[in-house]
PDB file of C-alpha atoms and ligand atoms in Angstrom:
ATOM      1  CA  MET B   1       0.000   0.000   0.000  1.00  0.00           C
ATOM      2  CA  SER B   2       1.396   3.440  -0.833  1.00  0.00           C
ATOM      3  CA  GLY B   3       0.981   6.268   1.625  1.00  0.00           C
ATOM      4  CA  SER B   4       0.715  10.008   1.145  1.00  0.00           C
ATOM      5  CA  LEU B   5       1.385  13.273   2.919  1.00  0.00           C
ATOM      6  CA  THR B   6      -0.993  16.220   2.521  1.00  0.00           C
ATOM      7  CA  VAL B   7      -0.047  19.510   4.127  1.00  0.00           C
ATOM      8  CA  VAL B   8      -3.339  21.202   4.993  1.00  0.00           C
ATOM      9  CA  GLY B   9      -4.079  24.850   5.792  1.00  0.00           C
ATOM     10  CA  LEU B  10      -6.759  25.307   8.463  1.00  0.00           C
ATOM     11  CA  GLY B  11      -7.367  29.017   7.849  1.00  0.00           C
ATOM     12  CA  PRO B  12      -7.100  31.660  10.560  1.00  0.00           C
ATOM     13  CA  GLY B  13      -9.696  30.480  13.044  1.00  0.00           C
ATOM     14  CA  GLY B  14     -13.044  28.772  13.053  1.00  0.00           C
ATOM     15  CA  PRO B  15     -14.677  26.283  10.688  1.00  0.00           C
ATOM     16  CA  ASP B  16     -16.165  29.065   8.513  1.00  0.00           C
ATOM     17  CA  THR B  17     -12.826  29.719   6.882  1.00  0.00           C
ATOM     18  CA  LEU B  18     -11.784  26.073   6.491  1.00  0.00           C
ATOM     19  CA  THR B  19     -12.086  25.297   2.777  1.00  0.00           C
ATOM     20  CA  PRO B  20     -14.116  22.261   1.664  1.00  0.00           C
ATOM     21  CA  GLU B  21     -10.920  20.868   0.094  1.00  0.00           C
ATOM     22  CA  ALA B  22      -9.112  21.103   3.456  1.00  0.00           C
ATOM     23  CA  ALA B  23     -12.052  19.500   5.303  1.00  0.00           C
ATOM     24  CA  SER B  24     -12.017  16.547   2.847  1.00  0.00           C
ATOM     25  CA  ALA B  25      -8.246  16.106   3.176  1.00  0.00           C
ATOM     26  CA  LEU B  26      -8.526  16.052   6.989  1.00  0.00           C
ATOM     27  CA  ALA B  27     -11.415  13.572   6.921  1.00  0.00           C
ATOM     28  CA  ALA B  28      -9.500  11.253   4.533  1.00  0.00           C
ATOM     29  CA  ALA B  29      -6.326  11.076   6.654  1.00  0.00           C
ATOM     30  CA  ASP B  30      -5.437   8.088   8.845  1.00  0.00           C
ATOM     31  CA  ALA B  31      -2.941  10.091  10.906  1.00  0.00           C
ATOM     32  CA  LEU B  32      -2.779  13.794  11.771  1.00  0.00           C
ATOM     33  CA  TYR B  33       0.434  15.635  12.651  1.00  0.00           C
ATOM     34  CA  GLY B  34       0.867  19.248  13.728  1.00  0.00           C
ATOM     35  CA  TYR B  35       1.241  21.784  16.495  1.00  0.00           C
ATOM     36  CA  GLY B  36      -1.105  20.785  19.350  1.00  0.00           C
ATOM     37  CA  PRO B  37      -3.456  23.822  19.368  1.00  0.00           C
ATOM     38  CA  TYR B  38      -3.960  23.484  15.588  1.00  0.00           C
ATOM     39  CA  LEU B  39      -4.781  19.769  15.894  1.00  0.00           C
ATOM     40  CA  ASP B  40      -7.369  20.681  18.533  1.00  0.00           C
ATOM     41  CA  ARG B  41      -9.268  22.597  15.835  1.00  0.00           C
ATOM     42  CA  VAL B  42      -9.764  19.437  13.733  1.00  0.00           C
ATOM     43  CA  PRO B  43     -12.952  17.443  14.474  1.00  0.00           C
ATOM     44  CA  GLN B  44     -12.238  14.040  16.069  1.00  0.00           C
ATOM     45  CA  ARG B  45     -12.810  10.954  13.919  1.00  0.00           C
ATOM     46  CA  ALA B  46     -12.734   7.415  15.315  1.00  0.00           C
ATOM     47  CA  GLY B  47      -9.683   5.460  14.210  1.00  0.00           C
ATOM     48  CA  GLN B  48      -7.707   8.546  13.163  1.00  0.00           C
ATOM     49  CA  MET B  49      -4.420   8.843  15.035  1.00  0.00           C
ATOM     50  CA  ARG B  50      -3.141  12.253  16.269  1.00  0.00           C
ATOM     51  CA  TYR B  51       0.452  13.270  16.868  1.00  0.00           C
ATOM     52  CA  PRO B  52       0.590  16.733  18.443  1.00  0.00           C
ATOM     53  CA  SER B  53       3.978  18.374  18.746  1.00  0.00           C
ATOM     54  CA  ASP B  54       5.601  21.490  20.116  1.00  0.00           C
ATOM     55  CA  ASN B  55       5.668  24.658  17.988  1.00  0.00           C
ATOM     56  CA  ARG B  56       9.458  24.674  17.691  1.00  0.00           C
ATOM     57  CA  GLU B  57       9.915  21.143  16.365  1.00  0.00           C
ATOM     58  CA  GLU B  58       9.063  21.791  12.710  1.00  0.00           C
ATOM     59  CA  GLY B  59      11.900  19.797  11.108  1.00  0.00           C
ATOM     60  CA  ALA B  60      11.477  16.754  13.351  1.00  0.00           C
ATOM     61  CA  ARG B  61       7.694  16.896  12.932  1.00  0.00           C
ATOM     62  CA  ALA B  62       8.018  17.001   9.129  1.00  0.00           C
ATOM     63  CA  ALA B  63      10.469  14.071   9.142  1.00  0.00           C
ATOM     64  CA  ALA B  64       8.200  12.000  11.407  1.00  0.00           C
ATOM     65  CA  ALA B  65       5.209  12.648   9.121  1.00  0.00           C
ATOM     66  CA  LEU B  66       7.244  11.723   6.013  1.00  0.00           C
ATOM     67  CA  ASP B  67       8.430   8.488   7.655  1.00  0.00           C
ATOM     68  CA  ARG B  68       4.879   7.622   8.576  1.00  0.00           C
ATOM     69  CA  ALA B  69       3.677   8.243   5.003  1.00  0.00           C
ATOM     70  CA  ALA B  70       6.542   6.075   3.698  1.00  0.00           C
ATOM     71  CA  GLU B  71       5.164   3.217   5.814  1.00  0.00           C
ATOM     72  CA  GLY B  72       1.935   3.376   3.771  1.00  0.00           C
ATOM     73  CA  THR B  73      -0.200   5.702   5.923  1.00  0.00           C
ATOM     74  CA  HIS B  74      -2.304   8.594   4.603  1.00  0.00           C
ATOM     75  CA  VAL B  75      -0.938  11.444   6.679  1.00  0.00           C
ATOM     76  CA  ALA B  76      -2.240  15.012   6.993  1.00  0.00           C
ATOM     77  CA  MET B  77       0.045  17.650   8.444  1.00  0.00           C
ATOM     78  CA  VAL B  78      -1.904  20.698   9.635  1.00  0.00           C
ATOM     79  CA  SER B  79      -0.880  24.355   9.672  1.00  0.00           C
ATOM     80  CA  GLY B  80      -2.762  27.462  10.774  1.00  0.00           C
ATOM     81  CA  GLY B  81      -3.699  29.807   7.923  1.00  0.00           C
ATOM     82  CA  ASP B  82      -1.969  28.720   4.733  1.00  0.00           C
ATOM     83  CA  PRO B  83       0.640  25.956   5.068  1.00  0.00           C
ATOM     84  CA  GLY B  84       2.946  27.652   2.572  1.00  0.00           C
ATOM     85  CA  VAL B  85       3.155  30.963   4.471  1.00  0.00           C
ATOM     86  CA  PHE B  86       5.812  30.827   7.229  1.00  0.00           C
ATOM     87  CA  ALA B  87       4.657  27.291   7.966  1.00  0.00           C
ATOM     88  CA  MET B  88       4.891  23.548   7.504  1.00  0.00           C
ATOM     89  CA  ALA B  89       4.779  23.123   3.711  1.00  0.00           C
ATOM     90  CA  ALA B  90       8.264  24.620   3.380  1.00  0.00           C
ATOM     91  CA  ALA B  91       9.498  22.566   6.365  1.00  0.00           C
ATOM     92  CA  VAL B  92       8.287  19.393   4.613  1.00  0.00           C
ATOM     93  CA  CYS B  93       9.954  20.423   1.325  1.00  0.00           C
ATOM     94  CA  GLU B  94      13.207  21.139   3.191  1.00  0.00           C
ATOM     95  CA  GLN B  95      13.219  17.662   4.699  1.00  0.00           C
ATOM     96  CA  ILE B  96      12.537  16.058   1.296  1.00  0.00           C
ATOM     97  CA  ASP B  97      15.304  18.164  -0.262  1.00  0.00           C
ATOM     98  CA  ARG B  98      17.795  16.980   2.375  1.00  0.00           C
ATOM     99  CA  GLY B  99      16.516  13.432   2.691  1.00  0.00           C
ATOM    100  CA  GLY B 100      16.969  10.258   0.689  1.00  0.00           C
ATOM    101  CA  GLU B 101      15.222   8.714  -2.326  1.00  0.00           C
ATOM    102  CA  THR B 102      12.328   7.244  -0.305  1.00  0.00           C
ATOM    103  CA  TRP B 103      10.773  10.596   0.539  1.00  0.00           C
ATOM    104  CA  ARG B 104      11.115  11.829  -3.070  1.00  0.00           C
ATOM    105  CA  LYS B 105       8.899   8.980  -4.264  1.00  0.00           C
ATOM    106  CA  LEU B 106       6.087   9.871  -1.878  1.00  0.00           C
ATOM    107  CA  ASP B 107       2.756  11.358  -2.926  1.00  0.00           C
ATOM    108  CA  VAL B 108       3.066  14.812  -1.319  1.00  0.00           C
ATOM    109  CA  SER B 109       0.508  17.588  -1.827  1.00  0.00           C
ATOM    110  CA  VAL B 110      -0.402  20.950  -0.305  1.00  0.00           C
ATOM    111  CA  VAL B 111      -3.950  22.218   0.337  1.00  0.00           C
ATOM    112  CA  PRO B 112      -4.065  26.016   0.648  1.00  0.00           C
ATOM    113  CA  GLY B 113      -5.782  27.935   3.427  1.00  0.00           C
ATOM    114  CA  VAL B 114      -6.782  31.544   4.128  1.00  0.00           C
ATOM    115  CA  THR B 115      -3.623  33.154   5.443  1.00  0.00           C
ATOM    116  CA  ALA B 116      -3.790  35.606   8.390  1.00  0.00           C
ATOM    117  CA  MET B 117      -2.808  38.543   6.184  1.00  0.00           C
ATOM    118  CA  LEU B 118      -5.896  38.077   3.987  1.00  0.00           C
ATOM    119  CA  ALA B 119      -8.217  37.486   6.946  1.00  0.00           C
ATOM    120  CA  VAL B 120      -7.048  40.684   8.682  1.00  0.00           C
ATOM    121  CA  ALA B 121      -7.146  42.697   5.445  1.00  0.00           C
ATOM    122  CA  ALA B 122     -10.739  41.639   4.807  1.00  0.00           C
ATOM    123  CA  ARG B 123     -11.825  42.763   8.294  1.00  0.00           C
ATOM    124  CA  ALA B 124     -10.279  46.203   7.740  1.00  0.00           C
ATOM    125  CA  GLY B 125     -11.449  46.846   4.166  1.00  0.00           C
ATOM    126  CA  ALA B 126      -8.869  46.558   1.401  1.00  0.00           C
ATOM    127  CA  PRO B 127      -5.414  47.583   2.690  1.00  0.00           C
ATOM    128  CA  LEU B 128      -3.759  45.119   0.273  1.00  0.00           C
ATOM    129  CA  GLY B 129      -5.481  46.680  -2.744  1.00  0.00           C
ATOM    130  CA  HIS B 130      -2.172  47.550  -4.377  1.00  0.00           C
ATOM    131  CA  ASP B 131       1.402  46.171  -4.191  1.00  0.00           C
ATOM    132  CA  PHE B 132       2.247  44.533  -0.860  1.00  0.00           C
ATOM    133  CA  CYS B 133       4.669  42.142   0.789  1.00  0.00           C
ATOM    134  CA  ALA B 134       4.862  40.001   3.919  1.00  0.00           C
ATOM    135  CA  ILE B 135       7.724  39.919   6.421  1.00  0.00           C
ATOM    136  CA  SER B 136       8.103  37.650   9.432  1.00  0.00           C
ATOM    137  CA  LEU B 137       9.580  39.698  12.269  1.00  0.00           C
ATOM    138  CA  SER B 138      10.962  36.581  13.919  1.00  0.00           C
ATOM    139  CA  ASP B 139      14.739  36.577  14.037  1.00  0.00           C
ATOM    140  CA  ASN B 140      14.853  32.922  15.065  1.00  0.00           C
ATOM    141  CA  LEU B 141      15.543  31.797  11.506  1.00  0.00           C
ATOM    142  CA  LYS B 142      17.278  34.883  10.062  1.00  0.00           C
ATOM    143  CA  PRO B 143      19.474  37.678  11.437  1.00  0.00           C
ATOM    144  CA  TRP B 144      17.860  40.930  12.606  1.00  0.00           C
ATOM    145  CA  GLU B 145      20.072  42.952  10.195  1.00  0.00           C
ATOM    146  CA  LEU B 146      18.420  41.178   7.268  1.00  0.00           C
ATOM    147  CA  ILE B 147      14.968  42.062   8.621  1.00  0.00           C
ATOM    148  CA  GLU B 148      16.022  45.725   8.870  1.00  0.00           C
ATOM    149  CA  ARG B 149      17.281  45.708   5.277  1.00  0.00           C
ATOM    150  CA  ARG B 150      13.992  44.223   4.101  1.00  0.00           C
ATOM    151  CA  LEU B 151      11.985  46.786   6.104  1.00  0.00           C
ATOM    152  CA  ASP B 152      13.953  49.600   4.477  1.00  0.00           C
ATOM    153  CA  ALA B 153      13.477  48.129   1.005  1.00  0.00           C
ATOM    154  CA  ALA B 154       9.765  47.453   1.460  1.00  0.00           C
ATOM    155  CA  ALA B 155       8.937  50.856   2.960  1.00  0.00           C
ATOM    156  CA  SER B 156      11.059  52.840   0.511  1.00  0.00           C
ATOM    157  CA  GLY B 157       9.639  50.761  -2.350  1.00  0.00           C
ATOM    158  CA  GLY B 158       6.109  51.872  -1.461  1.00  0.00           C
ATOM    159  CA  PHE B 159       4.832  48.418  -0.478  1.00  0.00           C
ATOM    160  CA  VAL B 160       2.103  47.833   2.068  1.00  0.00           C
ATOM    161  CA  ILE B 161       3.698  45.422   4.557  1.00  0.00           C
ATOM    162  CA  ALA B 162       2.125  42.580   6.540  1.00  0.00           C
ATOM    163  CA  PHE B 163       4.046  41.603   9.672  1.00  0.00           C
ATOM    164  CA  TYR B 164       3.755  37.988  10.728  1.00  0.00           C
ATOM    165  CA  ASN B 165       5.227  36.846  14.086  1.00  0.00           C
ATOM    166  CA  PRO B 166       5.447  40.470  15.338  1.00  0.00           C
ATOM    167  CA  ILE B 167       6.400  39.777  18.947  1.00  0.00           C
ATOM    168  CA  SER B 168       6.818  37.021  21.538  1.00  0.00           C
ATOM    169  CA  ARG B 169       8.149  36.639  25.066  1.00  0.00           C
ATOM    170  CA  ALA B 170      11.544  35.660  23.637  1.00  0.00           C
ATOM    171  CA  ARG B 171      11.464  38.551  21.098  1.00  0.00           C
ATOM    172  CA  PRO B 172      10.158  41.556  23.055  1.00  0.00           C
ATOM    173  CA  TRP B 173      11.930  44.501  21.341  1.00  0.00           C
ATOM    174  CA  GLN B 174      11.852  43.708  17.623  1.00  0.00           C
ATOM    175  CA  LEU B 175       8.430  45.193  16.848  1.00  0.00           C
ATOM    176  CA  GLY B 176       9.274  48.541  18.497  1.00  0.00           C
ATOM    177  CA  LYS B 177      12.519  48.677  16.528  1.00  0.00           C
ATOM    178  CA  ALA B 178      10.654  47.890  13.315  1.00  0.00           C
ATOM    179  CA  PHE B 179       8.226  50.785  13.927  1.00  0.00           C
ATOM    180  CA  GLU B 180      11.146  53.136  14.617  1.00  0.00           C
ATOM    181  CA  ARG B 181      12.749  52.073  11.371  1.00  0.00           C
ATOM    182  CA  LEU B 182       9.537  52.572   9.389  1.00  0.00           C
ATOM    183  CA  ARG B 183       9.074  56.065  10.867  1.00  0.00           C
ATOM    184  CA  THR B 184      12.241  57.107   9.019  1.00  0.00           C
ATOM    185  CA  HIS B 185      10.586  56.232   5.675  1.00  0.00           C
ATOM    186  CA  LEU B 186       6.855  56.809   6.085  1.00  0.00           C
ATOM    187  CA  PRO B 187       4.582  59.682   7.201  1.00  0.00           C
ATOM    188  CA  ALA B 188       3.519  59.632  10.886  1.00  0.00           C
ATOM    189  CA  SER B 189      -0.106  59.401   9.715  1.00  0.00           C
ATOM    190  CA  THR B 190       0.443  56.117   7.800  1.00  0.00           C
ATOM    191  CA  PRO B 191      -2.470  53.799   8.707  1.00  0.00           C
ATOM    192  CA  LEU B 192      -1.762  50.548  10.576  1.00  0.00           C
ATOM    193  CA  VAL B 193      -4.123  47.662  11.236  1.00  0.00           C
ATOM    194  CA  PHE B 194      -3.574  45.404  14.257  1.00  0.00           C
ATOM    195  CA  GLY B 195      -5.563  42.205  13.660  1.00  0.00           C
ATOM    196  CA  HIS B 196      -5.594  39.984  16.711  1.00  0.00           C
ATOM    197  CA  ALA B 197      -6.860  36.352  16.687  1.00  0.00           C
ATOM    198  CA  VAL B 198      -9.008  37.014  13.632  1.00  0.00           C
ATOM    199  CA  GLY B 199     -11.738  34.401  13.169  1.00  0.00           C
ATOM    200  CA  ARG B 200     -11.476  33.294  16.823  1.00  0.00           C
ATOM    201  CA  ARG B 201     -13.575  34.142  19.877  1.00  0.00           C
ATOM    202  CA  ASP B 202     -11.128  36.781  21.127  1.00  0.00           C
ATOM    203  CA  GLU B 203     -10.807  38.576  17.754  1.00  0.00           C
ATOM    204  CA  ARG B 204      -9.885  42.268  17.951  1.00  0.00           C
ATOM    205  CA  VAL B 205      -9.084  44.590  15.064  1.00  0.00           C
ATOM    206  CA  VAL B 206      -7.672  48.057  15.753  1.00  0.00           C
ATOM    207  CA  VAL B 207      -6.866  50.759  13.222  1.00  0.00           C
ATOM    208  CA  THR B 208      -4.178  53.219  14.277  1.00  0.00           C
ATOM    209  CA  THR B 209      -1.302  55.220  12.810  1.00  0.00           C
ATOM    210  CA  LEU B 210       2.438  54.661  12.599  1.00  0.00           C
ATOM    211  CA  GLU B 211       2.935  57.534  15.034  1.00  0.00           C
ATOM    212  CA  ALA B 212       0.550  56.102  17.659  1.00  0.00           C
ATOM    213  CA  ALA B 213       1.306  52.386  17.133  1.00  0.00           C
ATOM    214  CA  ASP B 214       1.985  50.644  20.445  1.00  0.00           C
ATOM    215  CA  PRO B 215       4.069  47.454  20.186  1.00  0.00           C
ATOM    216  CA  SER B 216       2.804  46.237  23.578  1.00  0.00           C
ATOM    217  CA  SER B 217      -0.713  45.874  22.165  1.00  0.00           C
ATOM    218  CA  ALA B 218       0.492  43.025  19.912  1.00  0.00           C
ATOM    219  CA  ASN B 219       1.142  39.408  20.796  1.00  0.00           C
ATOM    220  CA  MET B 220       1.855  36.146  18.987  1.00  0.00           C
ATOM    221  CA  ALA B 221      -1.705  35.995  17.607  1.00  0.00           C
ATOM    222  CA  THR B 222      -1.510  39.466  16.030  1.00  0.00           C
ATOM    223  CA  LEU B 223      -0.882  40.290  12.409  1.00  0.00           C
ATOM    224  CA  ILE B 224      -0.049  43.911  11.595  1.00  0.00           C
ATOM    225  CA  ILE B 225      -0.629  45.587   8.259  1.00  0.00           C
ATOM    226  CA  VAL B 226       1.433  48.734   7.717  1.00  0.00           C
ATOM    227  CA  GLY B 227      -0.009  50.928   4.986  1.00  0.00           C
ATOM    228  CA  SER B 228       1.931  52.718   2.274  1.00  0.00           C
ATOM    229  CA  ALA B 229       1.880  56.479   1.736  1.00  0.00           C
ATOM    230  CA  GLU B 230      -1.193  55.856  -0.474  1.00  0.00           C
ATOM    231  CA  THR B 231      -3.248  53.900   2.074  1.00  0.00           C
ATOM    232  CA  ARG B 232      -6.364  55.770   3.232  1.00  0.00           C
ATOM    233  CA  VAL B 233      -8.850  55.524   6.106  1.00  0.00           C
ATOM    234  CA  ILE B 234     -12.561  56.228   5.612  1.00  0.00           C
ATOM    235  CA  GLU B 235     -14.202  57.121   8.942  1.00  0.00           C
ATOM    236  CA  ARG B 236     -17.838  55.968   9.189  1.00  0.00           C
ATOM    237  CA  PRO B 237     -20.416  57.034  11.782  1.00  0.00           C
ATOM    238  CA  GLY B 238     -21.077  54.260  14.312  1.00  0.00           C
ATOM    239  CA  MET B 239     -18.962  51.727  12.421  1.00  0.00           C
ATOM    240  CA  SER B 240     -15.330  50.753  12.223  1.00  0.00           C
ATOM    241  CA  PRO B 241     -13.328  52.657   9.609  1.00  0.00           C
ATOM    242  CA  LEU B 242     -12.543  51.240   6.183  1.00  0.00           C
ATOM    243  CA  VAL B 243      -8.834  51.078   5.387  1.00  0.00           C
ATOM    244  CA  TYR B 244      -7.897  50.756   1.748  1.00  0.00           C
ATOM    245  CA  THR B 245      -5.046  51.176  -0.682  1.00  0.00           C
ATOM    246  CA  PRO B 246      -6.246  52.584  -4.014  1.00  0.00           C
ATOM    247  CA  ARG B 247      -5.925  50.406  -7.108  1.00  0.00           C
ATOM    248  CA  SER B 248      -3.752  52.921  -8.928  1.00  0.00           C
ATOM    249  CA  ALA B 249      -0.461  54.375  -7.727  1.00  0.00           C
ATOM    250  CA  PRO B 250       0.457  58.049  -8.254  1.00  0.00           C
ATOM    251  CA  GLY B 251       1.699  58.622 -11.777  1.00  0.00           C
ATOM    252  CA  ALA B 252      -0.391  55.778 -13.243  1.00  0.00           C
ATOM    253  CA  GLY B 253      -1.730  56.270 -16.745  1.00  0.00           C
ATOM    254  CA  THR B 254      -5.478  56.720 -17.133  1.00  0.00           C
TER     255      THR B 254
HETATM  256  N1  SAH S   1       0.719  29.901   8.250  1.00  0.00           N
HETATM  257  C1  SAH S   1       0.138  30.980   9.010  1.00  0.00           C
HETATM  258  C2  SAH S   1       1.191  31.919   9.575  1.00  0.00           C
HETATM  259  C3  SAH S   1       2.113  31.266  10.569  1.00  0.00           C
HETATM  260  S1  SAH S   1       3.177  32.421  11.349  1.00  0.00           S
HETATM  261  C4  SAH S   1      -0.824  31.761   8.107  1.00  0.00           C
HETATM  262  O1  SAH S   1      -0.818  31.550   6.892  1.00  0.00           O
HETATM  263  O2  SAH S   1      -1.586  32.575   8.629  1.00  0.00           O
HETATM  264  C5  SAH S   1       2.227  32.832  12.801  1.00  0.00           C
HETATM  265  C6  SAH S   1       1.762  34.281  12.744  1.00  0.00           C
HETATM  266  O3  SAH S   1       0.621  34.375  11.888  1.00  0.00           O
HETATM  267  C7  SAH S   1       1.302  34.869  14.059  1.00  0.00           C
HETATM  268  O4  SAH S   1       2.377  35.339  14.846  1.00  0.00           O
HETATM  269  C8  SAH S   1       0.412  36.013  13.572  1.00  0.00           C
HETATM  270  O5  SAH S   1       1.227  37.092  13.117  1.00  0.00           O
HETATM  271  C9  SAH S   1      -0.237  35.406  12.344  1.00  0.00           C
HETATM  272  N2  SAH S   1      -1.564  34.817  12.627  1.00  0.00           N
HETATM  273  C10 SAH S   1      -1.895  33.522  12.564  1.00  0.00           C
HETATM  274  N3  SAH S   1      -3.215  33.344  12.822  1.00  0.00           N
HETATM  275  C11 SAH S   1      -3.718  34.585  13.041  1.00  0.00           C
HETATM  276  C12 SAH S   1      -5.035  35.084  13.343  1.00  0.00           C
HETATM  277  N4  SAH S   1      -6.092  34.272  13.466  1.00  0.00           N
HETATM  278  N5  SAH S   1      -5.190  36.430  13.494  1.00  0.00           N
HETATM  279  C13 SAH S   1      -4.137  37.267  13.354  1.00  0.00           C
HETATM  280  N6  SAH S   1      -2.879  36.845  13.059  1.00  0.00           N
HETATM  281  C14 SAH S   1      -2.671  35.526  12.917  1.00  0.00           C
END
């Protein structure tokens, strides 16, 4: 019997944003691997084995799932949001790239999910309406100097920027530094969106400015969208504002 490994994106929160394709892939699996809190979001099915792991064990988790698939099991590896965005799909590919022939022969596929950046953007309006990029502020897997270079390039290039992994107990100062850096490129009034735990019970979305942005209001479940000089805020009576980046940049032809 030949096994398979499907890397499945669960979306940002509840079942509403789990795609039908992801739900089918989860239901079809004999064994589920992933970070414990993500596995807890998958409905239980009798006979389906679960292998929760710690958040920091990505490489070992990917290798264990590949080994299990090589034994003939249909394995699903779960990720929050999209599995290809700062998540397990790349960790699985890395293991296959480094590993032997056996893993290269496996049936490996990736099922996309709604990534946090898109979920937060939708709550706020359309901040990603024009050119944008995503940067993980975690310096666990890259040096801080590289993050600073990328911040400079993104802000001076006029991109809207989504920050994943903005802050954690082990990385308390990076977000404040990033804001300081951005203030050298962008107007103080540049709109920012703090999207916290979007799609979950404790969801909170706050629109602020680069000048007023407070790093201590973010945590590991927050995604931050930093506008460009073009991003605008429409205030609405009795409702949250709409943040959007116009479809055309200055200087565009008509
Ligand atoms: N693969 C995930 C991202 C993993 S990195 C995805 O595609 O969304 C983890 C970071 O994603 C968190 O630190 C946070 O910045 C962001 N994030 C994940 N889920 C979120 C949610 N529901 N609301 C806001 N941000 C979220």
